[in-house]
Coordinates of C-alpha atoms in Angstrom, one line a residue:
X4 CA 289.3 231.0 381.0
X5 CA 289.8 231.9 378.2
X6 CA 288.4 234.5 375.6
X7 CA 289.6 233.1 372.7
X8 CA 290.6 235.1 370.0
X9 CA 289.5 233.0 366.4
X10 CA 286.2 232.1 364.8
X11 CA 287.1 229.0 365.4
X12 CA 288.2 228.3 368.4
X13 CA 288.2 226.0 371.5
X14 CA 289.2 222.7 373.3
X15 CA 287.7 219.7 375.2
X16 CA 288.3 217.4 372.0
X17 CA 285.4 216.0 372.3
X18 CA 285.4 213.5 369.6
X19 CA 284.7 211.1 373.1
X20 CA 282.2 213.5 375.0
X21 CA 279.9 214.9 371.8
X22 CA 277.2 214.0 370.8
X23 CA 274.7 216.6 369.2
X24 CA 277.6 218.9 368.6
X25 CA 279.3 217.0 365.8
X26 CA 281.0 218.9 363.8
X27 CA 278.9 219.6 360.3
X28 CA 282.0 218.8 358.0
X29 CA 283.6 215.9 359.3
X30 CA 284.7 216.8 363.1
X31 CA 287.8 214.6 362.0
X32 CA 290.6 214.0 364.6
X33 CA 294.2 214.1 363.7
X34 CA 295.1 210.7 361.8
X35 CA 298.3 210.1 362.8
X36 CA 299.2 208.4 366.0
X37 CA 299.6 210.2 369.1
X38 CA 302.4 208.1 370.5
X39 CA 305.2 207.7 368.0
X40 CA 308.6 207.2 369.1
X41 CA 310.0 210.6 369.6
X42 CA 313.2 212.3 368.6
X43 CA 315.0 214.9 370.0
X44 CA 315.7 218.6 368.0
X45 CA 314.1 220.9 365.9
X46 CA 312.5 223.9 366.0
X47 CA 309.0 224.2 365.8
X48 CA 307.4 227.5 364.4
X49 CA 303.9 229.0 364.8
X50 CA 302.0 232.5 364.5
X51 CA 299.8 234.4 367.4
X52 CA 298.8 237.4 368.3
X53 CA 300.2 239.9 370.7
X54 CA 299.2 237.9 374.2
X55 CA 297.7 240.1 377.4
X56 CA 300.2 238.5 379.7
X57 CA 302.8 235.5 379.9
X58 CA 302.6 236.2 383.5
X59 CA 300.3 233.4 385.2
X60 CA 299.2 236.0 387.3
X61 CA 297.1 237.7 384.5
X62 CA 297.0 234.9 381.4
X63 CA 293.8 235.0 380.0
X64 CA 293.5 234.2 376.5
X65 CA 294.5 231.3 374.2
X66 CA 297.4 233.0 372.9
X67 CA 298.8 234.2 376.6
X68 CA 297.9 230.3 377.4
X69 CA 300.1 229.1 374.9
X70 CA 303.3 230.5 376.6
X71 CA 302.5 230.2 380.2
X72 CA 301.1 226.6 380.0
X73 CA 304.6 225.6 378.2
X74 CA 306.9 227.6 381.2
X75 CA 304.5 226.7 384.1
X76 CA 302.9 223.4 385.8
X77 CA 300.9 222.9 388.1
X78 CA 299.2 220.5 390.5
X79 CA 297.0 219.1 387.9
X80 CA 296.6 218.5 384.3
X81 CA 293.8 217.8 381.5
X82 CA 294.2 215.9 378.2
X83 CA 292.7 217.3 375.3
X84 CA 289.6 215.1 375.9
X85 CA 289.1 216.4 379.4
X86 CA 290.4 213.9 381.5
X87 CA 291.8 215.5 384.8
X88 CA 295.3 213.8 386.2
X89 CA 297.4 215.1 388.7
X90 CA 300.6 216.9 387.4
X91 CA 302.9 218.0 390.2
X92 CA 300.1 216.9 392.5
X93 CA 300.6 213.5 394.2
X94 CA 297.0 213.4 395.5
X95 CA 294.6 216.0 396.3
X96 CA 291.4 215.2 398.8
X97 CA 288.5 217.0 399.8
X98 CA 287.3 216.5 404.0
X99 CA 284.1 215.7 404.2
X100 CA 281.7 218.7 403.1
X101 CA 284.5 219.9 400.8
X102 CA 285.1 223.3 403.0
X103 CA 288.9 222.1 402.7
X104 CA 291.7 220.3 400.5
X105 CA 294.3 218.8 400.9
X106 CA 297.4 218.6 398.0
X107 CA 300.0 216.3 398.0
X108 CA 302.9 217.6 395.9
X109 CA 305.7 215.8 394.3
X110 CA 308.9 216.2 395.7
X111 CA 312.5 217.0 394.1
X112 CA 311.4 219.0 391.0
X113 CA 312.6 222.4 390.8
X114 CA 312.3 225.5 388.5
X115 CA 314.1 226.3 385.8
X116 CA 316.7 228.4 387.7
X117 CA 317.3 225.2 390.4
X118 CA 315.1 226.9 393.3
X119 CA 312.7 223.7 394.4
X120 CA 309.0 223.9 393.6
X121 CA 307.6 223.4 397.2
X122 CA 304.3 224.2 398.5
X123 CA 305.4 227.5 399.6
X124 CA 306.0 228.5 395.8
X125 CA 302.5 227.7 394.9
X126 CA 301.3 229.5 397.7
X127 CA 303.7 232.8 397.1
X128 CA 302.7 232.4 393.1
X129 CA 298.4 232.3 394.5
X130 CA 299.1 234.9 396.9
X131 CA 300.6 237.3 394.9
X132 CA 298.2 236.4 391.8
X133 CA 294.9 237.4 393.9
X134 CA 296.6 240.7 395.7
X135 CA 294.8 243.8 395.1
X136 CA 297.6 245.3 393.4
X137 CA 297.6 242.6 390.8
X138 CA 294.5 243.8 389.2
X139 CA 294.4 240.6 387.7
X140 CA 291.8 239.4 385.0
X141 CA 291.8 235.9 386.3
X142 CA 292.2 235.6 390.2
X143 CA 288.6 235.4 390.4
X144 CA 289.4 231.7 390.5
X145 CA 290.5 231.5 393.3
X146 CA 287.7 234.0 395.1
X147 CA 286.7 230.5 396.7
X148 CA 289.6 230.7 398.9
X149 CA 289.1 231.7 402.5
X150 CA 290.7 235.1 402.8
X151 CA 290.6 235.8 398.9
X152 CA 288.5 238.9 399.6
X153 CA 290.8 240.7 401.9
X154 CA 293.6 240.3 399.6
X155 CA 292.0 241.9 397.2
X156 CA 290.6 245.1 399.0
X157 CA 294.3 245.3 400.4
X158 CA 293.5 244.6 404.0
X159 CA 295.7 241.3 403.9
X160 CA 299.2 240.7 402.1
X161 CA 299.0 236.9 402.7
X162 CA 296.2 234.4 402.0
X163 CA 294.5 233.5 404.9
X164 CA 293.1 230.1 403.5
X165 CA 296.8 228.7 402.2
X166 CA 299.1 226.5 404.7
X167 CA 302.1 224.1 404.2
X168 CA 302.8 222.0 407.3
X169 CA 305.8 220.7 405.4
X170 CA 307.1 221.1 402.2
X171 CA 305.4 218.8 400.1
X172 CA 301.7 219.3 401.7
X173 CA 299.4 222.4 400.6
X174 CA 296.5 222.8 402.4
X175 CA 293.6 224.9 401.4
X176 CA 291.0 226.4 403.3
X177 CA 287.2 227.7 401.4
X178 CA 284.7 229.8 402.2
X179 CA 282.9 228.8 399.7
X180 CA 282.3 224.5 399.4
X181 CA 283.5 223.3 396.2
X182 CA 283.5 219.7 395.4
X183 CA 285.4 220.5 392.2
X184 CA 288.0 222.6 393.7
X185 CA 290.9 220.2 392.1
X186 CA 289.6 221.0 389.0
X187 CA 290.4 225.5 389.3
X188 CA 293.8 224.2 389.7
X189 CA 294.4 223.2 386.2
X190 CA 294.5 227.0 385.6
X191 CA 297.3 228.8 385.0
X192 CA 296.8 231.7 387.3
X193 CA 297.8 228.5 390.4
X194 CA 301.3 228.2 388.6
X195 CA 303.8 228.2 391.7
X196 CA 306.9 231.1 391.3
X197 CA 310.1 231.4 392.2
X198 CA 311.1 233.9 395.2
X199 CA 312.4 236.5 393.1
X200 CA 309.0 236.6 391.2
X201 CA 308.2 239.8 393.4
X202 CA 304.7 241.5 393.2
X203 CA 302.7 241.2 389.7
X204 CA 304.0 244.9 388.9
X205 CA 307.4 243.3 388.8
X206 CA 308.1 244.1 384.7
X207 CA 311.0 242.0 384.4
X208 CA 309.3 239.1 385.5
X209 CA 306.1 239.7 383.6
X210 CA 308.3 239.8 379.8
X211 CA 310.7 236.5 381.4
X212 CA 309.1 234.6 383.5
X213 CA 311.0 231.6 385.6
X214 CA 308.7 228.5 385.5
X215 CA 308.8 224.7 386.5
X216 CA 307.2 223.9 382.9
X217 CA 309.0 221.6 379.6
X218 CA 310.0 225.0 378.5
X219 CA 311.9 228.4 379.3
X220 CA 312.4 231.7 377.4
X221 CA 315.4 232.0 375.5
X222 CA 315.6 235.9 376.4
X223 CA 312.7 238.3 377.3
X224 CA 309.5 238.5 375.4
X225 CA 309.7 240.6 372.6
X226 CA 306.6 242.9 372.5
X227 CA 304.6 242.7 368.7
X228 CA 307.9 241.1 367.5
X229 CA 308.2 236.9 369.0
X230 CA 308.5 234.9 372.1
X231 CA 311.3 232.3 371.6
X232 CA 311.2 229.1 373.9
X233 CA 313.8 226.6 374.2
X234 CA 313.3 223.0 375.9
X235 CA 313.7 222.8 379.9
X236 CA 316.1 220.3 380.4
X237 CA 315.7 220.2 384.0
X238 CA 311.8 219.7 384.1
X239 CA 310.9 217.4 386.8
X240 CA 308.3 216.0 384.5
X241 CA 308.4 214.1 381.2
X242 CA 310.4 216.1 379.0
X243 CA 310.0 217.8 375.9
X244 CA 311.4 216.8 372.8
X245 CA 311.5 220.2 370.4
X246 CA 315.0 222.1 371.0
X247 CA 312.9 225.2 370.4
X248 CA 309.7 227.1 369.9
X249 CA 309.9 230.4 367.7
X250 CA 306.4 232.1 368.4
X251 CA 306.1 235.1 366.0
X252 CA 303.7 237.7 366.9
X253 CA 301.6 238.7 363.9
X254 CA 299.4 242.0 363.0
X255 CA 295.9 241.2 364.7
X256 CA 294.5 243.0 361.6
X257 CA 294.8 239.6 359.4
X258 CA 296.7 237.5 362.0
X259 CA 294.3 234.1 360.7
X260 CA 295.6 235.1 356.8
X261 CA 299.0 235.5 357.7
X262 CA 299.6 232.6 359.8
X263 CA 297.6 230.4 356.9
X264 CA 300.3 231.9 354.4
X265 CA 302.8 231.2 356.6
X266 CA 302.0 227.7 356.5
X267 CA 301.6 227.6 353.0
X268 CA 305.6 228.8 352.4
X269 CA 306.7 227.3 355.0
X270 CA 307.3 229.6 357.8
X271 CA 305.0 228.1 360.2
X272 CA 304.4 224.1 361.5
X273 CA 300.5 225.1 362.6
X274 CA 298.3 227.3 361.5
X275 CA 294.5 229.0 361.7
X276 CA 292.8 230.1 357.8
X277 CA 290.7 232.8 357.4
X278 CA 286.8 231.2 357.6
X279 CA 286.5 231.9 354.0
X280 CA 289.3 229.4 353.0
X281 CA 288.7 226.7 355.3
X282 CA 286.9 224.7 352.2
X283 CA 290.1 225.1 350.1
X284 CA 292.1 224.2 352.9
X285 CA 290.8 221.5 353.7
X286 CA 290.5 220.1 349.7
X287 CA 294.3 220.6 349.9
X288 CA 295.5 219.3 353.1
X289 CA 293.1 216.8 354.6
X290 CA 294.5 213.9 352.1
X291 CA 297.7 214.7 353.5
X292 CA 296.8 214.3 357.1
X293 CA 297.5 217.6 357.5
X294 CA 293.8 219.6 357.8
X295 CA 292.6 218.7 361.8
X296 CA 289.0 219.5 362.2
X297 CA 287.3 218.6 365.6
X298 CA 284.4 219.4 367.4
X299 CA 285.3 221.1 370.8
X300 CA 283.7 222.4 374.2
X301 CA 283.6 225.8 373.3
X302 CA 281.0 228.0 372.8
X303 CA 280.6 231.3 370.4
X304 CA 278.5 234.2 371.0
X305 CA 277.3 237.9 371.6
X306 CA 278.2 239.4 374.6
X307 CA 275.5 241.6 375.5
X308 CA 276.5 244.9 378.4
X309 CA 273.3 244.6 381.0
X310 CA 274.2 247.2 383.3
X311 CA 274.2 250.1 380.2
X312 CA 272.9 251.4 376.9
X313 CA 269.8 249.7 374.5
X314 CA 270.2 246.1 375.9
X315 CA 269.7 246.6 379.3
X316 CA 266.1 244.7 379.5
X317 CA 266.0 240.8 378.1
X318 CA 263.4 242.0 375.9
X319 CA 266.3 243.6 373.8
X320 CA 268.2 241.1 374.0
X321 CA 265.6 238.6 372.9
X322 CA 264.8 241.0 369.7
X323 CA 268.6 241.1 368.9
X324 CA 268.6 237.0 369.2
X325 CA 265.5 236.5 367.3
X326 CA 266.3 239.0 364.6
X327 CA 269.6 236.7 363.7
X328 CA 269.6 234.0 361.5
X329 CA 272.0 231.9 362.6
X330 CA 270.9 229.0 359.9
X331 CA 271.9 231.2 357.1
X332 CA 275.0 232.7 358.3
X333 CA 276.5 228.9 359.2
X334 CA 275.0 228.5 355.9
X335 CA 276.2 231.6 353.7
X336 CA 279.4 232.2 355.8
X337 CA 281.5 229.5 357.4
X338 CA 280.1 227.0 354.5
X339 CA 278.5 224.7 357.2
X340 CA 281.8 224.1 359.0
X341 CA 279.7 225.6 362.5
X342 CA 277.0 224.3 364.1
X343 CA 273.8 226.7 365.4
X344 CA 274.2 226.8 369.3
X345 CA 270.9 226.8 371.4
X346 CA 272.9 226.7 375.1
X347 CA 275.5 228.1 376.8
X348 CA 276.9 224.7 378.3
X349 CA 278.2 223.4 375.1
X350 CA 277.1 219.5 373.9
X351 CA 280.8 218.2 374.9
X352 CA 279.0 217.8 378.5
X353 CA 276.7 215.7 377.7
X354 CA 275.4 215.3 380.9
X355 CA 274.6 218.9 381.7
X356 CA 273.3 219.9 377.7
X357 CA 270.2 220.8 377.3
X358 CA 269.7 221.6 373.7
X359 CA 266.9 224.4 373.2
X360 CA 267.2 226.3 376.7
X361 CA 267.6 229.6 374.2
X362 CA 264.3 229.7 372.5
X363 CA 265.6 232.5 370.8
X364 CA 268.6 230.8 369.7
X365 CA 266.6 228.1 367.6
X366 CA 264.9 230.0 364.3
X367 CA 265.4 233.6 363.0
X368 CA 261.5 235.4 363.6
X369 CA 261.2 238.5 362.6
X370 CA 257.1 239.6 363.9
X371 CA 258.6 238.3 367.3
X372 CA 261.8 240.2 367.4
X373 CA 260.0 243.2 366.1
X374 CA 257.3 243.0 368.8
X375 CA 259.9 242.3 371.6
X376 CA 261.9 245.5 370.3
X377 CA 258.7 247.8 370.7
X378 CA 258.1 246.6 374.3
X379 CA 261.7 247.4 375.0
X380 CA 261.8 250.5 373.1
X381 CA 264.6 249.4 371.0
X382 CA 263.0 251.3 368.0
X383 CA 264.7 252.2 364.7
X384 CA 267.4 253.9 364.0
X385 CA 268.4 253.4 367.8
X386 CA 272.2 253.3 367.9
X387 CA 273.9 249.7 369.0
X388 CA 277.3 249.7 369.2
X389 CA 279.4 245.6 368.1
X390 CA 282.8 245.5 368.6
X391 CA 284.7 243.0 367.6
X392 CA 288.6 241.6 367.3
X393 CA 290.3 241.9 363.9
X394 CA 292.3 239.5 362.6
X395 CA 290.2 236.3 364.1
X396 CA 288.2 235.7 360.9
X397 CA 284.9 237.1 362.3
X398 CA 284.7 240.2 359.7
X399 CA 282.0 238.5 357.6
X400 CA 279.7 237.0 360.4
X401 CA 279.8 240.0 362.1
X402 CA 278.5 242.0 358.9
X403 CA 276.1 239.3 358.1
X404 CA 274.5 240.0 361.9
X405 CA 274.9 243.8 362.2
X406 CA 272.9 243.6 358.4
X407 CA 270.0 241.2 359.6
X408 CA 269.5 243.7 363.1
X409 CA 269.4 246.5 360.3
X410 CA 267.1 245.2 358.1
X411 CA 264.9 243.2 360.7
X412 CA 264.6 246.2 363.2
X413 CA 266.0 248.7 361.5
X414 CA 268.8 249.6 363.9
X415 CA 272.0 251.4 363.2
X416 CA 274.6 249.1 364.1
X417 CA 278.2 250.8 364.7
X418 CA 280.5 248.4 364.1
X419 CA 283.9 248.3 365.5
X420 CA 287.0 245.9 364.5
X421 CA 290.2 246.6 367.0
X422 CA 292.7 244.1 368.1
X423 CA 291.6 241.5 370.5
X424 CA 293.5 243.3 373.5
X425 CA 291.7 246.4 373.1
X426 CA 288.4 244.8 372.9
X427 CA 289.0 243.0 376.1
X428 CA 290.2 246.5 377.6
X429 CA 286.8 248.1 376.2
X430 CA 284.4 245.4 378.0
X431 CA 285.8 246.1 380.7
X432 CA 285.2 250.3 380.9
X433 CA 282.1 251.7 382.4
X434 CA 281.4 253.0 378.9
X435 CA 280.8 250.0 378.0
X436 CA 277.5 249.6 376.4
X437 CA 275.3 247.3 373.1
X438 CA 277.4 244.0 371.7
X439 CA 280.7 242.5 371.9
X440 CA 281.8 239.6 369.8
X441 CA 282.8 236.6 372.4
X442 CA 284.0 233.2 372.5
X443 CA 284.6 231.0 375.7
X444 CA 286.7 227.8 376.0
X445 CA 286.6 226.1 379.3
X446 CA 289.6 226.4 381.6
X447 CA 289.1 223.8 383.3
X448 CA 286.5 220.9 382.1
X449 CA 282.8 221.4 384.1
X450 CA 279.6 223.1 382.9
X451 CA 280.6 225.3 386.1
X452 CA 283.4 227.1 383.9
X453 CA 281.1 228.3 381.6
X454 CA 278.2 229.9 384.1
X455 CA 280.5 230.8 387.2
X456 CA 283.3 233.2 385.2
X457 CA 280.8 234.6 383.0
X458 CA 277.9 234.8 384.9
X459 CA 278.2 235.0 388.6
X460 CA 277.9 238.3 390.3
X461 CA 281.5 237.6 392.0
X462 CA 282.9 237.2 388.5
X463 CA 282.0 241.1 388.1
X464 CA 285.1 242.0 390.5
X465 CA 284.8 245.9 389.6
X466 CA 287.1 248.1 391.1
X467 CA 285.8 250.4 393.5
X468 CA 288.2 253.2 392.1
X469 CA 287.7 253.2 388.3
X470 CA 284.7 250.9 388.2
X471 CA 286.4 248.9 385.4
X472 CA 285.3 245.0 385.4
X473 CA 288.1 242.7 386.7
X474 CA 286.3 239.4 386.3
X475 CA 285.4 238.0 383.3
X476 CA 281.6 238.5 383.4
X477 CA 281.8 241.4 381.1
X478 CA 278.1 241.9 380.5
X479 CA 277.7 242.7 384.7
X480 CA 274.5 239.9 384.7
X481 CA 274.1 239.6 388.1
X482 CA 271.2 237.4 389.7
X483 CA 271.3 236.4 393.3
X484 CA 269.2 233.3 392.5
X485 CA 271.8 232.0 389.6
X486 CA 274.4 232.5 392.4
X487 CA 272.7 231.0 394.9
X488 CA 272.6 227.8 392.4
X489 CA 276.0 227.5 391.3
X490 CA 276.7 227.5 395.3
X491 CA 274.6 224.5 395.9
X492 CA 276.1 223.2 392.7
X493 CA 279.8 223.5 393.9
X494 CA 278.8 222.2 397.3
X495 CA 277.3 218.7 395.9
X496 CA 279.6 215.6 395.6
X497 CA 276.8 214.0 393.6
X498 CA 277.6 214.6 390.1
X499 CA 274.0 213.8 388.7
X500 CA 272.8 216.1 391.4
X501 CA 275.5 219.0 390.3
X502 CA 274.5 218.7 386.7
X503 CA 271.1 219.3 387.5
X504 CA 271.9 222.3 389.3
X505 CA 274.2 223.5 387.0
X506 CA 270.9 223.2 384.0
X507 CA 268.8 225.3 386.3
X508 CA 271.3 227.6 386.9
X509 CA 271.7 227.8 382.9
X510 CA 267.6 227.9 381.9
X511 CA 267.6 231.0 384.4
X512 CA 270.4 233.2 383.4
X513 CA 270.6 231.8 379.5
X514 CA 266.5 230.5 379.1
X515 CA 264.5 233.3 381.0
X516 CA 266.5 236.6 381.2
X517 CA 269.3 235.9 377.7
X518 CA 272.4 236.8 379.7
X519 CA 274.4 235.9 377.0
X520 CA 273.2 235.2 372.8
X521 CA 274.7 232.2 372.0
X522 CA 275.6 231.7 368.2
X523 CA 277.2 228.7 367.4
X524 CA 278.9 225.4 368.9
X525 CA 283.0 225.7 368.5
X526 CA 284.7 223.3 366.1
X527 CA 288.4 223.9 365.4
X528 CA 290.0 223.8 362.1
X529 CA 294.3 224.1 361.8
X530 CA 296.7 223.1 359.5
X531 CA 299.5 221.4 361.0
X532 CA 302.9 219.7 359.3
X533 CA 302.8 216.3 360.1
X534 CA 305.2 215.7 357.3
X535 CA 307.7 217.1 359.4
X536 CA 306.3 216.5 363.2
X537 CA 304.7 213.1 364.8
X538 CA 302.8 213.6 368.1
X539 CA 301.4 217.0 366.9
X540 CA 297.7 217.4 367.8
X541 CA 295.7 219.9 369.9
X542 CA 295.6 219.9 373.7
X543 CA 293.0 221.0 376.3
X544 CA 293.3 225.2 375.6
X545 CA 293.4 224.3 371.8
X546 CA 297.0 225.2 371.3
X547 CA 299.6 222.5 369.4
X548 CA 301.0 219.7 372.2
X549 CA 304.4 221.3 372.2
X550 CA 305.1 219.3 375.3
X551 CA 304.6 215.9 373.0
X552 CA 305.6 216.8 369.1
X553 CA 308.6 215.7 368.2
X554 CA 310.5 215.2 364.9
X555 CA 309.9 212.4 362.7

């Protein structure tokens, strides 16, 4: 998925799927209709910060998403409220114990450059995303795939688990069962690529990407400066309606203030605020249509490192979670605009919530946190390191926490704001040691998107060489048992019977050994000009539906 980079992030629109998650100030949708007639033209103009990678290979955050979901599609596709359709996929079946699919792909759609998208480009875009040399963040999504593991300890160059009998048929091949297998592909990272995409060291293709997607770059990307898009008028699929897309690439020091003043004068069409003035925002906007708050399926809260420094036992961790208030802060800081999480699964999946699994999570207590500290010899004055991104409007929050550890157990809490790509880079270090700020938004919409990449020991992926973590479960939790549940999870076509899996999978790693410290449930607040656009609301990786907005 995706680490996202605001305080308030996420996806899943769940105004359909929520229930206990509602958002505490409203959780309104956008107003307007979502199906006006459209009109060619424009230009369309929003702020992000400097992305990890445009690349499929390698996207990983909501800003990187952005781009590549605009210049890539795939065999399937999910609305903002989770619903997964097929995209370039004209069916996709599982055999019987789901140890194999089968993908149907559409025929006569090519990339932007003419070369046809066949199933030999998805294949040559998976294969080269999950090669050793890739190093990428996000090919542990595909470590399902039969012959995943010898691409990436370099004893393969092509993916053992990947056939096309024809052009138009992709066969896949697990070694691990996954009844939800259709659902990975929604992820960027299986984005097909032309044959001159070469290895994922190839630079030139990394800042100008050729894709199949509504869109294509008008020139390379310009590094801390903009990403200009322009429409694909060749897309095989319904096509895009905005001429252009300028993307400006802001300082991630006050990226959320900038891109709120931006709006304000003008510059920009969508926008995030800074926390502290989403109640002024909204007073000014919201009457105009123009303030979209919703409640979404992502989830915020403190990475803890396992594997090194003061939080290695669940003890600590536990002391850390009870030692927060999390009523106040909602309270004091984002002005009740989040709502106190108690689970990792967020309430959007209803079926799989299970509010309360953090006993922890539910009300600050100090005696316990204090006695749980002793046990773990997390005494004062021990030094606990919090990074954090700048820029993402988690400054406040992440005072308000480092002073409630200080003055509840008396630790000395080192914080440390640096931009978002260099905290990803620093989770991922061997160093790595106390509390990282985090937020998660589902790639892809199951429970299973949430525990697998930041949970499962296979989500770990270090490198052998410099021991840096590849995956996405930064923390290093690993727990045979939790693995051995998600297996049995993936491997069930019963859906009531994977949910139930997928809850004892989360009481174990979340309820008895506090992997993760959950915070608070996502809700998303933007600006957005609808005085100018029609069609403009959020999509499933809580960007702006540049595929849809069109002018009035």
């Amino acid at each position: 998925m995706r680490w996202t980079v605001v305080a308030a992030s996420t996806v899943l629109a769940v105004a359909a799927c929520s229930n206990n998650g509602s958002s505490g100030d409203g959780g309104a949708k956008p107003t307007q209709a979502n199906n006006a007639p459209a009109k060619d033209g424009g230009t369309f103009r929003l702020g992000i910060v400097e992305p990890t990678a445009i690349d499929p290979y390698n996207t990983q955050e909501s800003e990187g998403t952005l781009v590549t979901q605009a210049l890539f599609t795939g065999l399937t596709s999910v609305d903002a409220d989770g619903k997964l359709s097929n995209a370039l996929a004209e069916s996709r079946t599982p055999n019987d114990d789901c140890s194999a699919w089968s993908f149907k792909i559409k025929s006569g759609t090519t990339f932007s450059n003419g070369e046809p998208v066949d199933a030999e480009a998805f294949i040559r875009g998976w294969t080269r995303a999950a090669a050793k040399d890739a190093a990428s963040d996000v090919a542990y999504h595909m470590a399902e795939i039969d012959g995943f593991d010898k691409l990436q300890d370099g004893s393969a160059t092509t993916f053992s688990g990947l056939s096309a009998p024809d052009a138009t048929t992709l066969n896949v091949k697990l070694a691990i069962k996954d009844c939800e297998f259709d659902l990975r592909t929604f992820h960027t990272v299986f984005s097909p690529v032309t044959k001159d995409a070469g290895a994922a060291t190839n630079k030139t293709y990394n800042d100008q990407p050729i894709g199949n997607g509504p869109f294509k770059l008008d020139g390379p990307w310009q590094h801390n400066s903009k990403i200009t898009l322009v429409r694909n008028d060749s897309y095989g699929l319904t096509k895009a309606h905005v001429d252009r897309v300028e993307i400006s690439i802001l300082n991630s020091a006050n990226a959320d203030q900038l891109e709120y003043q931006g709006f304000q004068a003008g510059q920009f069409d969508w926008a995030r605020m800074p926390t502290e003035q989403l109640g002024a925002a909204k007073a000014v906007y919201e009457s105009k249509g123009e303030f979209l708050n919703w409640d979404a399926n992502g989830m915020n809260y403190i990475l803890p490192i396992t594997f090194n420094g003061p939080l290695k036992s669940k003890e600590a961790r536990e002391a850390v979670s009870y030692a927060i208030d999390r009523d106040a802060i909602v309270s004091g800081v984002f002005k009740g605009f989040r709502n106190k999480a108690t689970t990792l699964v967020p309430p959007a999946f209803k079926d799989a919530y299970q509010p309360g699994v953090c006993a922890s999570c539910g009300k600050q207590d100090k005696d316990k946190a204090k006695e749980l500290a002793a046990k773990a010899g997390l005494t004062p004055g021990t030094k606990l390191y919090f990074g954090y991104n700048t820029g993402g409007g988690h400054d406040a929050w992440v005072q308000a926490v480092a002073q409630q550890l200080k003055e509840v157990l008396g630790l000395d809490v080192q914080i440390d704001g640096i931009p978002f790509k260099e905290l990803l880079k620093k989770e991922q270090g061997p160093e790595a040691t106390g509390l990282y700020r985090a937020a998660w938004g589902a790639d892809y919409p199951t429970p299973g998107n949430f525990l697998n990449p930041l949970l499962s020991t296979s989500a770990i992926n270090e490198d052998p060489a410099t021991h840096n973590v590849q995956g996405d479960n930064r923390g290093r939790y690993s727990n045979p048992a939790f693995d051995a549940l998600l297996a049995k999870a993936t491997g069930s076509k019963d859906q009531a019977e994977r949910n139930k899996l997928y809850q004892q999978a989360e009481k174990l790693a979340i309820g008895e050994d506090l992997a993760l410290i959950p915070l608070w449930n996502r809700t998303q607040q933007r600006v957005a000009n609808t005085d100018k656009w029609v069609n403009l609301s959020y999509d499933f990786n809580e960007n702006p539906t540049l595929s849809k907005v069109s002018q009035k």
